Coordinates of C-alpha atoms in Angstrom, one line a residue:
A1 CA 0.0 0.0 0.0
G2 CA 2.9 2.4 0.8
I3 CA 4.5 1.6 -2.5
A4 CA 1.3 2.2 -4.4
G5 CA 0.8 5.5 -2.7
A6 CA 4.4 6.5 -3.4
L7 CA 3.9 5.7 -7.1
V8 CA 0.8 7.8 -7.4
S9 CA 2.4 10.7 -5.5
L10 CA 5.5 10.5 -7.8
V11 CA 3.2 11.2 -10.8
L12 CA 1.7 14.2 -8.9
A13 CA 5.2 15.5 -8.0
L14 CA 6.6 15.0 -11.5
F15 CA 3.8 17.0 -13.2
S16 CA 3.2 19.6 -10.6
I17 CA 6.8 20.3 -9.5
K18 CA 9.0 19.4 -12.5
Y19 CA 6.6 20.4 -15.3
V20 CA 4.7 23.1 -13.4
V21 CA 1.2 21.8 -14.2
N22 CA -1.6 23.2 -12.0
Q23 CA -1.7 21.0 -8.9
I24 CA -5.5 21.0 -8.6
I25 CA -5.9 19.8 -12.2
V26 CA -3.3 17.1 -11.7
G27 CA -4.9 16.0 -8.5
V28 CA -8.4 15.7 -10.0
V29 CA -7.0 13.8 -13.0
L30 CA -5.1 11.4 -10.7
N31 CA -8.2 10.8 -8.6
V32 CA -10.2 9.9 -11.7
L33 CA -7.4 7.8 -13.2
V34 CA -6.7 5.7 -10.1
S35 CA -10.4 5.2 -9.5
G36 CA -10.8 4.0 -13.1
I37 CA -7.7 1.7 -12.9
T38 CA -8.7 0.1 -9.6
G39 CA -12.3 -0.3 -10.8
F40 CA -11.1 -2.0 -13.9
L41 CA -8.8 -4.3 -12.0
F42 CA -11.6 -5.1 -9.6
T43 CA -14.0 -6.1 -12.4
T44 CA -11.6 -7.9 -14.7
V45 CA -9.2 -9.6 -12.2
M46 CA -10.5 -9.6 -8.6
Q47 CA -14.0 -10.9 -9.4
E48 CA -12.6 -13.6 -11.6
D49 CA -10.9 -15.2 -8.6
P50 CA -11.7 -13.4 -5.4
E51 CA -10.1 -16.2 -3.2
L52 CA -6.8 -15.5 -4.9
F53 CA -6.8 -11.8 -5.6
N54 CA -9.3 -10.2 -3.2
S55 CA -9.0 -12.1 0.2
P56 CA -6.4 -10.2 2.1
V57 CA -5.3 -11.2 5.6
H58 CA -7.3 -9.5 8.3
L59 CA -5.2 -7.6 10.8
P60 CA -6.4 -8.4 14.3
V61 CA -7.2 -5.8 17.0
V62 CA -4.5 -5.5 19.6
E63 CA -5.6 -4.2 23.0
I64 CA -3.2 -2.3 25.2
P65 CA -3.5 -3.5 28.8
L66 CA -4.9 -1.0 31.3
L67 CA -5.2 1.8 28.7
S68 CA -7.9 0.0 26.7
A69 CA -10.0 -0.3 30.0
I70 CA -10.3 3.5 30.3
P71 CA -13.9 4.5 29.9
V72 CA -15.0 5.9 26.6
I73 CA -11.6 6.8 25.1
G74 CA -9.9 3.5 26.0
P75 CA -11.8 1.3 23.4
I76 CA -11.5 4.1 20.8
L77 CA -7.8 4.8 21.1
F78 CA -6.3 1.7 22.5
K79 CA -8.1 -1.2 20.8
Q80 CA -6.7 -0.8 17.4
S81 CA -5.0 -2.8 14.6
V82 CA -1.3 -2.3 13.7
I83 CA -2.4 0.4 11.2
G84 CA -4.1 2.3 14.0
Y85 CA -1.0 2.3 16.2
L86 CA 1.1 3.3 13.2
M87 CA -1.1 6.3 12.8
Y88 CA -0.2 7.5 16.3
L89 CA 3.5 7.0 15.5
A90 CA 3.1 8.9 12.2
V91 CA 1.4 11.8 13.9
F92 CA 4.2 12.1 16.5
L93 CA 7.0 11.7 13.9
V94 CA 5.6 14.3 11.6
W95 CA 5.0 16.7 14.4
F96 CA 8.5 16.2 15.8
G97 CA 10.1 16.3 12.4
L98 CA 8.3 19.5 11.3
F99 CA 8.8 21.5 14.5
K100 CA 11.9 20.1 16.2
T101 CA 14.4 19.3 13.5
K102 CA 16.5 21.0 10.9
W103 CA 14.6 19.1 8.2
G104 CA 11.3 20.4 9.4
L105 CA 12.6 24.0 9.4
R106 CA 13.6 23.6 5.8
V107 CA 10.3 22.1 4.9
R108 CA 8.4 25.0 6.5
A109 CA 10.7 27.5 4.9
V110 CA 10.0 25.9 1.5
G111 CA 6.3 26.2 2.1
E112 CA 6.3 29.7 3.3
H113 CA 8.9 31.5 1.2
P114 CA 10.6 29.3 -1.3
K115 CA 12.7 32.1 -2.9
A116 CA 14.2 33.0 0.5
A117 CA 14.9 29.3 1.2
D118 CA 16.6 29.0 -2.2
T119 CA 18.9 31.9 -1.5
L120 CA 20.1 30.0 1.6
G121 CA 21.1 27.1 -0.5
I122 CA 18.0 24.9 0.2
K123 CA 17.0 22.8 -2.8
V124 CA 13.3 23.8 -2.9
N125 CA 12.0 21.5 -5.6
S126 CA 14.0 18.5 -4.3
I127 CA 12.5 18.9 -0.8
R128 CA 9.0 19.3 -2.2
F129 CA 9.4 16.3 -4.5
W130 CA 10.5 13.9 -1.8
N131 CA 8.0 15.2 0.8
V132 CA 5.1 14.6 -1.7
T133 CA 6.4 11.1 -2.1
L134 CA 6.6 10.6 1.7
G135 CA 3.0 11.9 2.0
G136 CA 1.9 9.3 -0.6
I137 CA 3.5 6.5 1.4
V138 CA 1.7 7.6 4.6
A139 CA -1.6 8.0 2.7
G140 CA -1.2 4.6 1.1
I141 CA -0.7 2.9 4.4
G142 CA -3.7 4.7 5.8
G143 CA -5.8 3.6 2.9
S144 CA -4.9 0.0 3.5
F145 CA -7.1 0.2 6.6
F146 CA -10.2 -0.3 4.4
T147 CA -9.0 -3.7 2.9
L148 CA -7.0 -5.0 5.9
V149 CA -9.2 -4.0 8.8
A150 CA -12.6 -2.5 7.9
I151 CA -14.1 -4.9 5.4
D152 CA -11.4 -7.4 4.5
S153 CA -11.7 -7.0 0.8
F154 CA -11.5 -4.4 -2.0
T155 CA -14.6 -2.9 -3.7
K156 CA -15.0 0.0 -6.1
E157 CA -14.8 3.5 -4.6
I158 CA -13.8 1.9 -1.3
S159 CA -12.7 5.1 0.3
G160 CA -16.0 6.9 -0.3
G161 CA -14.4 10.3 -0.6
R162 CA -12.7 10.2 2.7
G163 CA -9.5 11.5 1.2
F164 CA -11.2 14.8 0.8
I165 CA -12.3 14.7 4.4
A166 CA -8.6 14.1 5.3
L167 CA -7.8 17.3 3.4
A168 CA -10.5 19.1 5.4
A169 CA -9.0 17.7 8.6
V170 CA -5.7 19.3 7.8
I171 CA -7.4 22.7 7.3
F172 CA -9.6 22.3 10.4
G173 CA -6.5 21.3 12.3
R174 CA -4.7 24.5 11.3
W175 CA -2.0 22.7 9.3
N176 CA -0.6 21.0 12.4
P177 CA -0.3 17.2 12.6
I178 CA -1.8 17.0 16.1
G179 CA -4.6 19.4 15.2
A180 CA -5.3 17.3 12.0
F181 CA -5.4 14.1 14.2
L182 CA -8.0 15.6 16.5
A183 CA -10.0 16.9 13.6
A184 CA -9.9 13.4 12.0
L185 CA -11.3 12.0 15.3
L186 CA -14.2 14.4 15.0
F187 CA -15.0 13.4 11.5
G188 CA -14.5 9.8 12.3
F189 CA -17.0 10.2 15.1
A190 CA -19.6 11.7 12.7
D191 CA -18.9 8.8 10.3
N192 CA -19.5 6.2 12.9
L193 CA -22.5 8.0 14.3
Q194 CA -24.4 7.7 11.1
V195 CA -23.8 3.9 11.1
I196 CA -25.0 3.5 14.7
L197 CA -28.1 5.7 14.1
T198 CA -28.9 3.6 11.1
I199 CA -28.6 0.3 13.1
I200 CA -30.8 1.4 15.9
G201 CA -33.6 2.4 13.4
T202 CA -33.7 6.1 13.1
P203 CA -36.6 7.4 11.0
V204 CA -34.3 9.6 9.0
P205 CA -33.6 8.1 5.5
S206 CA -30.3 6.2 5.2
Q207 CA -29.2 8.5 2.3
F208 CA -29.3 11.5 4.7
M209 CA -27.5 9.6 7.4
A210 CA -24.7 8.8 4.9
M211 CA -24.3 12.5 4.3
L212 CA -23.7 13.2 8.0
P213 CA -19.8 13.0 8.1
Y214 CA -19.6 15.2 5.0
L215 CA -22.0 17.8 6.3
V216 CA -20.0 17.9 9.6
T217 CA -16.8 18.4 7.5
I218 CA -18.4 21.3 5.5
F219 CA -19.6 23.1 8.7
A220 CA -16.4 22.5 10.5
V221 CA -14.2 23.9 7.8
A222 CA -16.5 26.7 6.6
G223 CA -18.1 27.8 9.9
L224 CA -16.3 26.7 13.0
V225 CA -12.6 26.7 12.2
G226 CA -12.3 30.4 11.8
R227 CA -9.3 31.7 10.0
S228 CA -6.9 28.9 9.1
R229 CA -3.9 30.1 7.2
G230 CA -1.9 27.5 5.3
P231 CA 1.7 27.8 4.1
A232 CA 1.9 31.0 2.0
A233 CA 3.4 29.2 -1.0
A234 CA 1.1 26.1 -0.9
G235 CA 0.0 25.1 -4.4
E236 CA 2.4 27.5 -6.1
P237 CA 5.1 26.0 -8.2
Y238 CA 8.6 27.4 -7.8
V239 CA 10.6 28.2 -10.9
K240 CA 14.2 29.2 -10.1
E241 CA 15.1 32.4 -11.9

């Protein structure tokens, strides 16, 4: 999953950083392309022999003694699969790397003022290129949750647009790894709430319940987050003069 995420992110980095193509256009095209490729493989390969190609090993839930017994938050945070615990590690490593290391200082400088960073000898596009690839690896591992933990198989459109909710979590979290993690917990709560309300038999139509996490995302980003300023040079290609 990490390799697949890296390969997709390399395409994004190549076109948006090296060939200075608009990042939004490349991102939309990549989403459609990958959705089409995976859907094609699902129809032509996986359904032909699901026992061989679409029966991944289920990752078991690992309980952390004592911590998992804490009321409310214990079962949520400390009864996770390996991927869940990797998430905690990733949040800490990204936070520590961005705000406590020389690498993180350079990354933030490249995002805020690439020209100034370039004058100091920092290779702006090289740092951007490899960080996009690193982000793709993390995103790929996160996406493996669906097939290895959630439903134990692959289906078309398996993520259900949650990648865009992840982007909203970054904005809602004010571009901080810990803030994004807390925002993701909020959106995850909304996602799980619609499942629980559907099971207990709410009179609200299921289609409206399925909209709940996305509505929470829209209201959180548009109405509750206030002013959230991202890196000044985010989305802007850097061409060395």
